[in-house]
Amino acid sequence: EGGHVEALKYLGEVGGRELLAQPDNQGWTCAHLLSEGGHVEALKYLGKVGGRELLAQPDNEGCTCAHEAGEGGHVEALKYLGEVGGRELLALPDHEGWTCCYLASAGGHV
């Protein structure tokens, strides 16, 4: 959760993509936590290992890591997610119909 790239690299070497993509009971992956905290370098490592599929993986409420980055106002994380996932990732709605743009606006990050 602290965004430590070296720890993620080690876990990726030991457990592979499957470990890094393993969700918790709410459907959150490492990518959700890193996006929530704005940890762009660690997020880039996950993108390199898991690709767009991992970064677009929704949690139980339909939120992707783009939703978490938007809610936290983490512009650099959103830029990276846009580069990797394109407009499609940034425009994905959650189960409430909310996009990362909506969450950024609701949080006053405009």
XYZ file of C-alpha atoms in Angstrom:
110
model
C 0.000 0.000 0.000
C 2.973 2.313 0.482
C 3.891 2.196 -3.192
C 7.161 0.337 -2.762
C 8.223 -0.816 -6.220
C 10.969 -3.149 -4.978
C 8.533 -5.061 -2.764
C 6.127 -5.431 -5.687
C 8.936 -6.632 -7.943
C 9.885 -9.281 -5.402
C 6.282 -10.442 -5.029
C 5.928 -10.502 -8.806
C 9.025 -12.684 -9.104
C 7.822 -15.088 -6.425
C 4.109 -15.243 -7.219
C 3.828 -13.887 -10.732
C 0.968 -11.924 -12.196
C -1.564 -14.103 -10.395
C -0.368 -12.924 -6.985
C -0.319 -9.263 -8.009
C -3.827 -9.539 -9.482
C -5.315 -11.436 -6.512
C -8.276 -9.446 -5.158
C -9.277 -9.146 -1.514
C -12.826 -9.875 -0.318
C -13.991 -6.481 -1.654
C -12.444 -7.116 -5.053
C -9.563 -4.678 -4.540
C -6.192 -5.515 -6.073
C -2.787 -3.940 -5.549
C -3.670 -1.652 -8.461
C -6.667 -0.224 -6.581
C -4.544 0.523 -3.501
C -1.720 2.064 -5.502
C -4.145 4.242 -7.466
C -5.911 5.372 -4.310
C -2.556 6.531 -2.948
C -1.316 8.041 -6.212
C 1.742 5.754 -6.365
C 2.455 6.113 -10.081
C 5.818 4.331 -10.308
C 4.479 1.235 -8.562
C 1.351 1.418 -10.716
C 3.551 1.497 -13.825
C 5.272 -1.673 -12.643
C 1.897 -3.395 -12.239
C 0.897 -2.216 -15.697
C 4.089 -3.667 -17.120
C 3.470 -7.036 -15.461
C -0.311 -7.264 -15.719
C -1.157 -4.961 -18.594
C -4.421 -3.182 -19.235
C -6.401 -6.181 -18.016
C -5.080 -5.838 -14.460
C -5.522 -2.062 -14.420
C -9.107 -2.355 -15.673
C -10.080 -5.114 -13.220
C -13.167 -3.902 -11.329
C -13.819 -4.448 -7.646
C -17.122 -5.761 -6.274
C -18.733 -2.336 -6.819
C -17.490 -2.025 -10.397
C -14.710 0.439 -9.555
C -11.407 0.213 -11.396
C -8.159 1.757 -10.271
C -9.109 4.794 -12.415
C -12.060 5.396 -10.077
C -9.717 5.327 -7.073
C -7.212 7.683 -8.711
C -10.014 10.060 -9.695
C -11.556 10.067 -6.248
C -8.173 10.900 -4.742
C -7.409 13.582 -7.314
C -4.228 11.807 -8.451
C -3.697 13.406 -11.856
C -0.426 11.643 -12.703
C -1.997 8.259 -11.979
C -4.964 9.167 -14.192
C -2.634 10.263 -16.994
C -0.798 6.949 -16.834
C -4.044 4.964 -16.764
C -5.259 6.939 -19.767
C -2.048 6.122 -21.649
C -2.374 2.404 -20.933
C -6.126 1.922 -20.976
C -7.251 4.729 -23.211
C -10.494 6.627 -23.008
C -12.353 3.348 -22.492
C -10.755 2.764 -19.081
C -11.323 6.347 -17.959
C -14.962 6.271 -19.097
C -15.940 2.974 -17.429
C -18.829 3.482 -14.997
C -19.082 1.644 -11.695
C -22.312 -0.060 -10.563
C -23.750 3.343 -9.581
C -22.971 4.739 -13.031
C -20.137 6.900 -11.689
C -16.951 7.412 -13.717
C -13.531 8.492 -12.489
C -14.357 11.991 -13.781
C -17.517 12.091 -11.685
C -15.606 10.979 -8.579
C -12.859 13.552 -9.176
C -15.510 16.263 -9.481
C -17.401 15.059 -6.409
C -14.159 15.214 -4.430
C -13.477 18.779 -5.531
C -10.494 17.785 -7.686
C -11.323 20.023 -10.634
